[in-house]
Coordinates of C-alpha atoms (C1' of nucleotides) in Angstrom, one line a residue:
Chain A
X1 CA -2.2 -59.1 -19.5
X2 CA -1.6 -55.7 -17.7
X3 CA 1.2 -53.7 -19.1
X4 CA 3.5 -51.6 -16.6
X5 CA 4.2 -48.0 -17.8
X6 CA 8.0 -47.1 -17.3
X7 CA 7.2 -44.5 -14.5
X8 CA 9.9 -42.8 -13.1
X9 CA 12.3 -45.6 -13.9
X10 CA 15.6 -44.7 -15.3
X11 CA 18.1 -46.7 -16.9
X12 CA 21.1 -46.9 -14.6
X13 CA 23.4 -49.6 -16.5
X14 CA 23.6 -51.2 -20.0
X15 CA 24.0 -54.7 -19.4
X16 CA 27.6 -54.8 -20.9
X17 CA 28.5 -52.3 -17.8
X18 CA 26.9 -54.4 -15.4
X19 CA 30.7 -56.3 -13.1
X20 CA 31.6 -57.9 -10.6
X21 CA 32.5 -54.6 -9.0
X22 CA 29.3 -53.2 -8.7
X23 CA 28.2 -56.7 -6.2
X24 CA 25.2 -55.6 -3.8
X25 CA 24.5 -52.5 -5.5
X26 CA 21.0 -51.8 -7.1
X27 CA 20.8 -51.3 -10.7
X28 CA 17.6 -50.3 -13.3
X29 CA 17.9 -52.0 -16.8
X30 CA 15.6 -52.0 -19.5
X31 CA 15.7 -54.3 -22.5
X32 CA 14.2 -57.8 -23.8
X33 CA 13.6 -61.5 -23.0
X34 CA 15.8 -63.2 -24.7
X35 CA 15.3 -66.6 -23.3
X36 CA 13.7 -68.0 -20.4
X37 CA 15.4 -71.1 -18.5
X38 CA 12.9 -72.7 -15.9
X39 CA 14.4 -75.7 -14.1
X40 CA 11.5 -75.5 -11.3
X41 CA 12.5 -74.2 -8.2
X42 CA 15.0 -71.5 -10.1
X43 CA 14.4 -69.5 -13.3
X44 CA 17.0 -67.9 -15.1
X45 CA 15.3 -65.0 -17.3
X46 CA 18.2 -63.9 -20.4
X47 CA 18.1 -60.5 -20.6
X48 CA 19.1 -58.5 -23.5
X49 CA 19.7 -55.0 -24.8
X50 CA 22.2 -52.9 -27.6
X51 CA 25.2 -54.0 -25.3
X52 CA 24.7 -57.8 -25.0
X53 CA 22.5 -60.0 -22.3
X54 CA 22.4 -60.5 -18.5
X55 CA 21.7 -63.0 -16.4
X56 CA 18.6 -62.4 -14.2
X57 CA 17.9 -65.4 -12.1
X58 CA 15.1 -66.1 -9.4
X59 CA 15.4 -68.9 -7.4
X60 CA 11.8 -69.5 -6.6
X61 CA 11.2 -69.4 -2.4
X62 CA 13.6 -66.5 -2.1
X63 CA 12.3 -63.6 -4.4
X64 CA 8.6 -61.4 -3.5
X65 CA 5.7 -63.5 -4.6
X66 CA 4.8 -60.6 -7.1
X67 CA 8.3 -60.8 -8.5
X68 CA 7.5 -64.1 -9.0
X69 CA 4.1 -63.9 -10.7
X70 CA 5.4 -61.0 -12.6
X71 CA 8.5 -63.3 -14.1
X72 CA 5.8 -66.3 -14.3
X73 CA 4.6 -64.4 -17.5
X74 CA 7.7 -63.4 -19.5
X75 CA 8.0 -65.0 -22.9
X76 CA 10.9 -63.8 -25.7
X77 CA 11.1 -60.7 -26.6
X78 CA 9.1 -58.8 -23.9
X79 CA 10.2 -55.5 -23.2
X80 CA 10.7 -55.3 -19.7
X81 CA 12.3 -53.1 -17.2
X82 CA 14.1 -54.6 -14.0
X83 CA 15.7 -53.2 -10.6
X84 CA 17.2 -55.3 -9.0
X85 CA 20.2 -56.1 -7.1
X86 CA 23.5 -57.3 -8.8
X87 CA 25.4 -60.2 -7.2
X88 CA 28.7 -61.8 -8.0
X89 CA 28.8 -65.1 -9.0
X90 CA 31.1 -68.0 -10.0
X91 CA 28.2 -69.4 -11.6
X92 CA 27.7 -67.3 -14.9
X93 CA 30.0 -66.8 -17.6
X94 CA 30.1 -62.7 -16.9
X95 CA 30.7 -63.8 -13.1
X96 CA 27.4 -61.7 -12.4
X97 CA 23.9 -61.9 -12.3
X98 CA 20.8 -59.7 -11.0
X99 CA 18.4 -61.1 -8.3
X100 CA 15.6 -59.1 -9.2
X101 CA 13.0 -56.8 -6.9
X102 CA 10.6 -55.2 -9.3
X103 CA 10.1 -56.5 -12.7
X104 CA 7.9 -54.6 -14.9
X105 CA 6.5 -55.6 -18.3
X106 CA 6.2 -52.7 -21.0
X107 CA 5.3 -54.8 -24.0
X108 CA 4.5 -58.2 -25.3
X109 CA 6.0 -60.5 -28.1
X110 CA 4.2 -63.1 -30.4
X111 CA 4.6 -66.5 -28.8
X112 CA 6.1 -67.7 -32.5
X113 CA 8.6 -65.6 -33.8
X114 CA 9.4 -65.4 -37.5
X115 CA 13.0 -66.3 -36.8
X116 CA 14.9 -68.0 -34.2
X117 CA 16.4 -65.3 -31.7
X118 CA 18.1 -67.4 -30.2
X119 CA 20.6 -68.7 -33.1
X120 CA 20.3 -72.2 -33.1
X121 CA 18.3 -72.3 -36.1
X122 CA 19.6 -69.8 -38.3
X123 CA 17.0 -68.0 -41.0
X124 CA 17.9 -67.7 -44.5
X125 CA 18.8 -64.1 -45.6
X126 CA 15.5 -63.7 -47.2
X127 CA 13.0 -65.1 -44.4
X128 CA 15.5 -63.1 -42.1
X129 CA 15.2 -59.8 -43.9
X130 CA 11.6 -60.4 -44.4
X131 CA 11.1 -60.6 -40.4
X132 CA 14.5 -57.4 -40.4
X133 CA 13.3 -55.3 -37.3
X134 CA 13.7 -58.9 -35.3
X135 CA 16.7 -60.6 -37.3
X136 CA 18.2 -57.0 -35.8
X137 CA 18.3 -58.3 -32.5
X138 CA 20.6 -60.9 -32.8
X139 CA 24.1 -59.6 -32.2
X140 CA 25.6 -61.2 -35.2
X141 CA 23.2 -59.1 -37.5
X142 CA 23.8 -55.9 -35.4
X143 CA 27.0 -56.3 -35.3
X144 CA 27.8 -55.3 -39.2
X145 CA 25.7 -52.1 -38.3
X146 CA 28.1 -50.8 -35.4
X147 CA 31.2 -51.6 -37.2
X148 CA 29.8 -49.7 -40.2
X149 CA 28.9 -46.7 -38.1
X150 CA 32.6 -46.7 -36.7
X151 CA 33.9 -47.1 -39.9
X152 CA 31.5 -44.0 -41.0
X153 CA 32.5 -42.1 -38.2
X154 CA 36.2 -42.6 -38.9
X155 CA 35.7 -41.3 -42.4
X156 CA 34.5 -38.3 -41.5
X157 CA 36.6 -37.4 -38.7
X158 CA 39.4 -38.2 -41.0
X159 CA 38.2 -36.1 -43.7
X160 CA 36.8 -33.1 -41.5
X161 CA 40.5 -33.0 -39.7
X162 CA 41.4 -33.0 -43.9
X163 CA 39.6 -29.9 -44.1
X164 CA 36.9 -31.8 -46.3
X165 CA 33.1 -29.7 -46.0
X166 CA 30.1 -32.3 -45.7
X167 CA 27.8 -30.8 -48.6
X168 CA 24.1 -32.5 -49.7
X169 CA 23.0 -32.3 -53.2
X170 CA 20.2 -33.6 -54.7
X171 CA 18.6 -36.4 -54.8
X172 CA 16.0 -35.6 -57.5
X173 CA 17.6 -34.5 -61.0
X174 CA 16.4 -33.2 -63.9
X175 CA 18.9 -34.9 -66.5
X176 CA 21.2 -38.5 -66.0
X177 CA 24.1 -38.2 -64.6
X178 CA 26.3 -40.6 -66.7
X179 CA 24.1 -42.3 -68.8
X180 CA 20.3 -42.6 -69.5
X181 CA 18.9 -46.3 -69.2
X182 CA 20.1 -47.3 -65.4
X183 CA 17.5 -44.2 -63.7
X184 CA 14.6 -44.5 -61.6
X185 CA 12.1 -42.1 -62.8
X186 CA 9.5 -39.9 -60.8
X187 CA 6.9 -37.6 -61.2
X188 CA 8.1 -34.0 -59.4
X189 CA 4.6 -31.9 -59.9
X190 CA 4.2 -33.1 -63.4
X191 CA 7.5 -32.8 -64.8
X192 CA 9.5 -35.6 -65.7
X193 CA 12.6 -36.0 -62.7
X194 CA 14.9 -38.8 -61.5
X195 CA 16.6 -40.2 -58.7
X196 CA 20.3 -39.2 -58.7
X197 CA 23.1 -42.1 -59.1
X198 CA 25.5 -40.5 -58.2
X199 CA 26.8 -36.7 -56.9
X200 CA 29.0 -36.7 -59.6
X201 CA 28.0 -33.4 -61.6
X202 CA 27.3 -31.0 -58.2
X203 CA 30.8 -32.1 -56.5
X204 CA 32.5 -31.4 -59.1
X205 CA 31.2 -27.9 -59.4
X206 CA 31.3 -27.7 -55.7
X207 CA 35.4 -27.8 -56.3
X208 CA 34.8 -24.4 -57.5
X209 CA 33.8 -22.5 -54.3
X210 CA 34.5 -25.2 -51.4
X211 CA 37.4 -26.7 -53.0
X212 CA 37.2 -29.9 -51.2
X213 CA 34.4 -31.5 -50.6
X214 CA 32.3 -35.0 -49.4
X215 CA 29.5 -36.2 -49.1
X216 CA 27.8 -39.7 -47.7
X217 CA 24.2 -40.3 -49.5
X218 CA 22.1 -42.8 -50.6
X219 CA 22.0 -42.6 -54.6
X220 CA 19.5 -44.7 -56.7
X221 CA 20.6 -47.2 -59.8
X222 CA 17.5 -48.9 -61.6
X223 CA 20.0 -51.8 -63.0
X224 CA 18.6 -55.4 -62.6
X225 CA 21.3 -56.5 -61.2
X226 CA 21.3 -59.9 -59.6
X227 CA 24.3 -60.7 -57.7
X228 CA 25.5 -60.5 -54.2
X229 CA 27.7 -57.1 -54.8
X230 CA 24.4 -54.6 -55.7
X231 CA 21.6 -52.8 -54.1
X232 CA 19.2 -50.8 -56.0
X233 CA 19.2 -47.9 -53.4
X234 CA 23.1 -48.1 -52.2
X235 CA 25.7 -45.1 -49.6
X236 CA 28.1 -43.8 -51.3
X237 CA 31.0 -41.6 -50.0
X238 CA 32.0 -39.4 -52.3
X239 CA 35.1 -37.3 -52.0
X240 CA 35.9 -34.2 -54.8
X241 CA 38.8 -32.0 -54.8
X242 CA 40.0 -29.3 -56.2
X243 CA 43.7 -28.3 -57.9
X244 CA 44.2 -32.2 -57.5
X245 CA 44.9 -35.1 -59.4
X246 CA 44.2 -39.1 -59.4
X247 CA 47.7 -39.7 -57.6
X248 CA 46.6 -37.2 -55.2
X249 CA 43.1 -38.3 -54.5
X250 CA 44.4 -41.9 -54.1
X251 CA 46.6 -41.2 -51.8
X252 CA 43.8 -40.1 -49.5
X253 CA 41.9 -42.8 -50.2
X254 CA 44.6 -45.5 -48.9
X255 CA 45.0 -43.4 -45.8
X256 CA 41.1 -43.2 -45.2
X257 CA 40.7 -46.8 -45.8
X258 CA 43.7 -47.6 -43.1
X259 CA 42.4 -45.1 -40.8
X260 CA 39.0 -46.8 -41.1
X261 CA 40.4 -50.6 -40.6
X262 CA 42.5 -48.9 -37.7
X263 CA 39.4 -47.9 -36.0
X264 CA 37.6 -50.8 -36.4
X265 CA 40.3 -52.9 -34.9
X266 CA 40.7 -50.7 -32.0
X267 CA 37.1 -50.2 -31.2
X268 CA 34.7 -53.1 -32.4
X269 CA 36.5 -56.3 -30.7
X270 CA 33.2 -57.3 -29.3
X271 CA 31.5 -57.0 -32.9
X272 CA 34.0 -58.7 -34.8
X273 CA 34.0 -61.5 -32.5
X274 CA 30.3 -62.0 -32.9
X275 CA 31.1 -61.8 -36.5
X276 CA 33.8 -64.5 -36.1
X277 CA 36.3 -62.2 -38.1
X278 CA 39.6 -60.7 -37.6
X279 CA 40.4 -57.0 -38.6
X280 CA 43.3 -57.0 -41.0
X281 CA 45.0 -53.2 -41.0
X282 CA 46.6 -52.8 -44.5
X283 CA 49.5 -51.3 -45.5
X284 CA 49.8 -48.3 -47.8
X285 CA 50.9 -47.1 -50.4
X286 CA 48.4 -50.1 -51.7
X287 CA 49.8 -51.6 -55.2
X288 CA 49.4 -49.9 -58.3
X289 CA 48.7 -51.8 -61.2
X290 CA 48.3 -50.0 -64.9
X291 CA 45.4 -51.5 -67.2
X292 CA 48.0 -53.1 -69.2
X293 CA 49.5 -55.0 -66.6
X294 CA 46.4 -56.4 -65.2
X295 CA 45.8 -57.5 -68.5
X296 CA 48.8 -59.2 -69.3
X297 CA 48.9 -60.7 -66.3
X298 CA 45.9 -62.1 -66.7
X299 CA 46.6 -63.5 -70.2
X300 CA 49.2 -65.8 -68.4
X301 CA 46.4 -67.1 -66.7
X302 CA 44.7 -67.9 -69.5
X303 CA 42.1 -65.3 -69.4
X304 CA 42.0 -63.4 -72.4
X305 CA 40.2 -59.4 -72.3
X306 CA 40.6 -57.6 -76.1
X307 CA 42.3 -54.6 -75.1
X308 CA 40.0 -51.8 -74.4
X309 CA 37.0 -54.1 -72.9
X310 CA 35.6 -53.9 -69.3
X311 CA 38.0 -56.6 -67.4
X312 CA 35.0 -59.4 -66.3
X313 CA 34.2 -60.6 -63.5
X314 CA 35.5 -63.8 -64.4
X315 CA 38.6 -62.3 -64.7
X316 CA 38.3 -60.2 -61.6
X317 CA 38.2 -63.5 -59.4
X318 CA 41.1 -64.9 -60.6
X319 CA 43.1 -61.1 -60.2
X320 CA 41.7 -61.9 -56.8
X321 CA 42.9 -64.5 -56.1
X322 CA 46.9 -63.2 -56.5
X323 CA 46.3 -59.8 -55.9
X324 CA 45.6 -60.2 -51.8
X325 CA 44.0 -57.2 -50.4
X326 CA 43.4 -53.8 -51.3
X327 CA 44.9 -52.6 -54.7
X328 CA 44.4 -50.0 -57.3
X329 CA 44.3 -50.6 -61.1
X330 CA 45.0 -47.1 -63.3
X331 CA 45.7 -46.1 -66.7
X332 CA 41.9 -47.8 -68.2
X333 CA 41.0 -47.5 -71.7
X334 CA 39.3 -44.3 -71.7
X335 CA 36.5 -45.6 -73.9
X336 CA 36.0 -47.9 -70.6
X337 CA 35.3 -45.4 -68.2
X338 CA 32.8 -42.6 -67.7
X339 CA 32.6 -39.6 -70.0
X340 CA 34.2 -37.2 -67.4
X341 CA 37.3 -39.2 -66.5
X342 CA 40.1 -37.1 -68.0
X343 CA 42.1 -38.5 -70.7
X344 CA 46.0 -38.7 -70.3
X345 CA 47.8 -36.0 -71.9
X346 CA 49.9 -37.1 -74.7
X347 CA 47.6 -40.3 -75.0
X348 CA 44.2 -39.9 -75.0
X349 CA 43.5 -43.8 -75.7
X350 CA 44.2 -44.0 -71.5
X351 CA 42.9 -42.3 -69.0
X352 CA 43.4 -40.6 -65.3
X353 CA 40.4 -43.3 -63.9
X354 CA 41.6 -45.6 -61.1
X355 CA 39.4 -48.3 -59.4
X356 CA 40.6 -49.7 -56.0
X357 CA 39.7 -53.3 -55.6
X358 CA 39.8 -55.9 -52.4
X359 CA 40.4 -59.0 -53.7
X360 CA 37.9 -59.3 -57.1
X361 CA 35.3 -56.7 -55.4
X362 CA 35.2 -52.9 -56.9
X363 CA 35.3 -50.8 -53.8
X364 CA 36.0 -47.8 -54.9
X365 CA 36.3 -46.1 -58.4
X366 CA 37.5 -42.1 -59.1
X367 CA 40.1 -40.5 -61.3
X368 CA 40.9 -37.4 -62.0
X369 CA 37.9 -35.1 -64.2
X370 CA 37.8 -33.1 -67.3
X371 CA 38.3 -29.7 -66.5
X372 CA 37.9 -28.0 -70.0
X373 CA 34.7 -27.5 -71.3
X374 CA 34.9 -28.5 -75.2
X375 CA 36.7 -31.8 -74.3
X376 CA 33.9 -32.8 -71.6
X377 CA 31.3 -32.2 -74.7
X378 CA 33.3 -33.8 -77.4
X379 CA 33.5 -36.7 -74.4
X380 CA 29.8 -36.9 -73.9
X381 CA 29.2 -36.9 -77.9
X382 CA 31.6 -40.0 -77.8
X383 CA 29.4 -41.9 -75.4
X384 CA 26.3 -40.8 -77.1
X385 CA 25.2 -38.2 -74.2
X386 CA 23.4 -35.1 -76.0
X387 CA 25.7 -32.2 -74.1
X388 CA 22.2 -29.9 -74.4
X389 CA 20.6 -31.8 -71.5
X390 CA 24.1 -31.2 -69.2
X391 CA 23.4 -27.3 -69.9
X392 CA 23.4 -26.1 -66.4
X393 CA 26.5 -28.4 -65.6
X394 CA 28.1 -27.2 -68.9
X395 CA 27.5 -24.1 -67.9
X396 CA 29.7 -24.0 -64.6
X397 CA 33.2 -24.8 -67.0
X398 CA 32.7 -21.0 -68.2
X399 CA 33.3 -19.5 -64.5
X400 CA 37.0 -21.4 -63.4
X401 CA 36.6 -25.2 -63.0
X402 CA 39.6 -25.8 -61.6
X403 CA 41.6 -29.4 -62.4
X404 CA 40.1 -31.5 -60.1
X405 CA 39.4 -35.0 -59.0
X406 CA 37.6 -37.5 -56.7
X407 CA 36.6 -41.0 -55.9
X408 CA 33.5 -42.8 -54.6
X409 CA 33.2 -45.5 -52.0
X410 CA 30.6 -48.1 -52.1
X411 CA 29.5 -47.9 -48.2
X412 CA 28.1 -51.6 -48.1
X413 CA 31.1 -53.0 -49.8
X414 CA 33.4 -51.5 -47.6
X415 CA 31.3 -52.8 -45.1
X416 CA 31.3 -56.3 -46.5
X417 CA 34.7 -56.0 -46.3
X418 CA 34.9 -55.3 -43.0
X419 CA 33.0 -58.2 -41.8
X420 CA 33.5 -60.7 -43.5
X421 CA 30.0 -60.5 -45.0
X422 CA 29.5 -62.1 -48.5
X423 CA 25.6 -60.7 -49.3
X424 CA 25.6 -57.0 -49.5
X425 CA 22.0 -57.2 -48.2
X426 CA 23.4 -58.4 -45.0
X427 CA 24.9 -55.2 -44.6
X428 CA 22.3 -52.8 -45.7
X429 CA 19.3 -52.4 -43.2
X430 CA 16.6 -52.3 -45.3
X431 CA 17.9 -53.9 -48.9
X432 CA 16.3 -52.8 -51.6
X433 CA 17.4 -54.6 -55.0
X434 CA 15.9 -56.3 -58.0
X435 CA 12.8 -57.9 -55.9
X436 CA 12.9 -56.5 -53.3
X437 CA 11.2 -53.6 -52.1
X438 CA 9.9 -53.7 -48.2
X439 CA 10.1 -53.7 -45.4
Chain B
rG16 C1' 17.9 -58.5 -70.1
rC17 C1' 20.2 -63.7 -70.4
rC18 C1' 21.3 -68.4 -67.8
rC19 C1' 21.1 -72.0 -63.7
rA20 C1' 18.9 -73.9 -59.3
rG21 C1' 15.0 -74.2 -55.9
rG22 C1' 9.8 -73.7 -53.2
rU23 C1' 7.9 -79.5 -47.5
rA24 C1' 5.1 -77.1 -40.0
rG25 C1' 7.1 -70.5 -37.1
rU26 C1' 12.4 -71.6 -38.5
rA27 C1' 16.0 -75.0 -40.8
rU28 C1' 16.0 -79.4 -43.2
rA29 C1' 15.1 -85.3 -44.8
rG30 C1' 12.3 -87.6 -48.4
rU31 C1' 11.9 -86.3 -55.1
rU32 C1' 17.0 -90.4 -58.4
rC33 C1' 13.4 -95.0 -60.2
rG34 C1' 5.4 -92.6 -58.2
rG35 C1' 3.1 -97.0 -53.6
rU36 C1' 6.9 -98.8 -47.5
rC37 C1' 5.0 -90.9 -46.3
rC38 C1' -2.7 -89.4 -43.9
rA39 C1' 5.3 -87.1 -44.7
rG40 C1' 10.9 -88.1 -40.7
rU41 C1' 14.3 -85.0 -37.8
rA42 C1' 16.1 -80.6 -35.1
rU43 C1' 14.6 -76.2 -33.1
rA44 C1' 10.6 -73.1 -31.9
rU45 C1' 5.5 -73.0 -29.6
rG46 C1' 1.7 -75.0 -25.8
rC47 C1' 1.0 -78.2 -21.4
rG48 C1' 3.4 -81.0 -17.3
rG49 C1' 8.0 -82.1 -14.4
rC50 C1' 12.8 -80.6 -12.5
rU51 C1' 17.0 -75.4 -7.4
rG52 C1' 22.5 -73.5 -10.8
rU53 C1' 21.0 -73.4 -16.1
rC54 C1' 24.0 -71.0 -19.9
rG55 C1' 22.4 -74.7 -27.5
rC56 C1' 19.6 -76.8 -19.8
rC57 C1' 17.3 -81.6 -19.4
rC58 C1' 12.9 -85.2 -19.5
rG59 C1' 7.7 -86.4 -21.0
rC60 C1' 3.3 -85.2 -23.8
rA61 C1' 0.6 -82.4 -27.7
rG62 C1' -0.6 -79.4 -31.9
rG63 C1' 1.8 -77.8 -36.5
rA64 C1' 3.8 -78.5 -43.5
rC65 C1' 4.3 -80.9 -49.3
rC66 C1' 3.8 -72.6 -53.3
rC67 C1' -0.8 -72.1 -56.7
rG68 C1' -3.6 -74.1 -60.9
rG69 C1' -4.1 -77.9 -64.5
rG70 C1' -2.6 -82.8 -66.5
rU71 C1' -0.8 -88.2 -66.6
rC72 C1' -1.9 -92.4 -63.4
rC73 C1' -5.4 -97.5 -59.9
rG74 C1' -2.1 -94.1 -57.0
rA75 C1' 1.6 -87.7 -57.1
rA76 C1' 5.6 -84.2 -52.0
rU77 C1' 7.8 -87.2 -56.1
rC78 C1' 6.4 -87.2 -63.2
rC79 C1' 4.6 -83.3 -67.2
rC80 C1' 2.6 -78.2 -68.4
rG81 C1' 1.5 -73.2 -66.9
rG82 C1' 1.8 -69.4 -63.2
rC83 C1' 3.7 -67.0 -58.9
rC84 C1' 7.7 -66.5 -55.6
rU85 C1' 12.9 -67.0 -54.0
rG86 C1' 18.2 -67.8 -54.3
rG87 C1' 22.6 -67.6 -57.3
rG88 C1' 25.6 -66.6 -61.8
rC89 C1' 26.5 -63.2 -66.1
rG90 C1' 26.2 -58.4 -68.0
rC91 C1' 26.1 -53.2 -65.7
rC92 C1' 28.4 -50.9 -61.6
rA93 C1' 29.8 -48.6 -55.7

RNA sequence: GCCCAGGUAGUAUAGUUCGGUCCAGUAUAUGCGGCUGUCGCCCGCAGGACCCGGGUCCGAAUCCCGGCCUGGGCGCCA
């Protein structure tokens, strides 16, 4: 068939701005067939676009006979453009529809799409990621995306009014990070590089020119993990500070985290009711529970963890399960966390590290870092990292690394959080984990 | 890396226990026809599938072996 071009068209309305007010006026909008409804002498043509659908209906012997040609064609998912007139109605659930006068047809669809548009046979995640650009248009699937990019943008306005300076470091390294085994390698013009995990190392010598500091990234972990909480290629938010300590650091975090649900309460309504979830707005200070309690705890429970082991997830579920929401646990084993976590003073068996979990879910882990340069080596030897290939990081404790400390959100699990969502893939774009690697 | 489960039309599923009643049922989608107020429209008709390879058997969607792919759990972590 002929395609229209777009001319001098321009979009006057989104459909979710289209009202009863606006009765008898002319409106341009541009979007996709969602569904056609034909019941012979009218057609109603579901229109869609970012804001939610419309109503355009022709009732046959009324409209131009090129009008009705033109809409004799439509199929799902053709991009089409349409000015027509908007009239109110009692007849449609928005109390509007739009009795079109030009309809023009930019682009086609397959006649069998990969996946139901429509909803009423829902996809499984992987035929639905497999087929992602379309499994996009359906609300509920967009709808995790805008309430991550308020959540995103509430982060940073709350950090930038902070005083917090959005840096970039790298995202191809020379050296690991925090260990050696869990990094994607590449080849950088012969020499031997990898993808960063993590911004660790550069924020924390960023704390000793721009003091405080964050930055949102995609880092890289080559872990074959296989569960519903990890993504090979995952955003993290990653906050650094300097002259600060855990206590300090955590405190920010509960207030970013209650800004964030604020905003997502205030200003995604219409997503979370296409999620079918409610925003919950926690109160802070969140609970603080040391190590040792967490532990004991959990032996009246019957779950036994030898002190100075990783708690399990096992154990995690059931600390779910009595914790409710949002809450920190402090005071780990320092053998249990990574090798620039700073060890209390006056017992160096625990350490300044803090996770904050919702429900059995890590969200978020920091702590405050080694500032003194002997003690991060003798920590590295301990957890069998050669300090030689840290030189240049090393290097930076000679010039004034001020105490400092810092935490790390994991962008899709807060996400998941905040919709309800139990796959993480739901809630990245473009997933990439264990097996999976397009589109 | 270890463990468990599973691959049936475009999509989602029934059937697999205990091989034959299944040249595979249903819903939705698609195509064609009909219908002037639908909104999971409705009604009729049509086409469309047993992951791949090997084996057992008179007979395999079903049982066995191998492969490929997927989902989930553990560990690791955000």
């Amino acid at each position: 068939m002929t395609l229209d071009s777009i001319g001098d068209w321009v979009r006057t309305h989104y459909s979710g701005n289209v009202t009863p007010e606006l009765d008898g006026v002319e409106i341009t909008l541009f979007g996709w067939v969602q569904e056609v409804r034909d019941l012979g002498g009218i057609r109603f043509i579901i229109m869609q676009d970012r804001e939610g659908t419309l109503q355009v209906t022709i009732p046959k012997k009324r409209v131009a006979p090129e009008v009705l040609s033109k809409s004799d064609t439509l199929q799902k998912r053709f991009s089409i453009g349409v000015k027509g007139t908007v009239k109110k109605t009692n007849m449609t659930s928005r109390g509007i529809e739009v009795i079109p006068k030009e309809i023009r047809v930019f682009n086609v669809a397959a006649e069998q799409l990969p996946i139901d548009i429509t909803g009423k046979t829902p996809a499984n995640i992987e035929t639905r990621l497999d087929a992602r650009a379309l499994d996009l248009s359906l609300e509920q699937n967009a709808a995790a995306f805008k309430i991550q990019h308020t959540a995103l943008s509430a982060i940073r306005d709350f950090l930038f009014e902070k005083g917090y300076l959005e840096v970039h470091t790298p995202r191809i390294i020379a050296s690991a990070t925090e260990g050696g085994a869990e990094l994607f390698p590449v080849d950088y013009f012969g020499q031997k590089a990898f993808l960063a995990q993590s911004p660790q190392l550069y924020k924390e010598q960023l704390t000793m020119s721009l003091e405080k500091v964050f930055e949102v990234g995609p880092f890289f972990r080559a872990e074959l993990s296989h569960t519903r909480r990890h993504l090979s290629e995952f955003v993290s938010v990653d906050v650094e500070q300097a002259f600060a300590s855990a206590e300090d650091v955590m405190k920010l975090l509960e207030q970013v985290i209650q800004f964030t649900c604020k905003a997502i309460a205030e200003k995604c309504a219409k997503e979370l009711a296409a999620l079918k979830y409610r925003a919950t707005i926690p109160e802070i200070p969140f609970k603080r529970f040391t190590y040792d309690e967490v532990l004991a705890d959990l032996a009246k429970e019957g779950v036994t963890i030898p002190w100075g082991e990783d708690i399990t997830t096992e154990a995690f579920r059931v600390l779910g399960k009595n914790r409710g929401y949002y809450y920190f646990i402090t005071d780990w084993p320092t053998k249990s966390k990574a090798f620039y976590i700073k060890p209390k003073d006056g017992n160096p068996e625990l350490c300044e590290g803090f996770d904050l979990m919702w429900r059995w879910i890590e969200l978020v882990s920091g702590g405050t870092r080694i500032a003194d340069k002997n003690l991060l080596m003798e920590r590295m030897k301990e957890k069998g990292l050669n300090p030689d290939s840290f030189k240049y990081h090393l290097q930076a404790f000679d010039y004034g690394m001020p105490p400092h400390a810092g935490w790390a959100i994991g962008l899709e699990r807060l996400t998941m959080v905040l919709t309800g969502k139990k796959n993480i893939r739901e809630v990245a774009l473009y997933p990439r984990d264990r097996s999976r690697l397009t589109p």
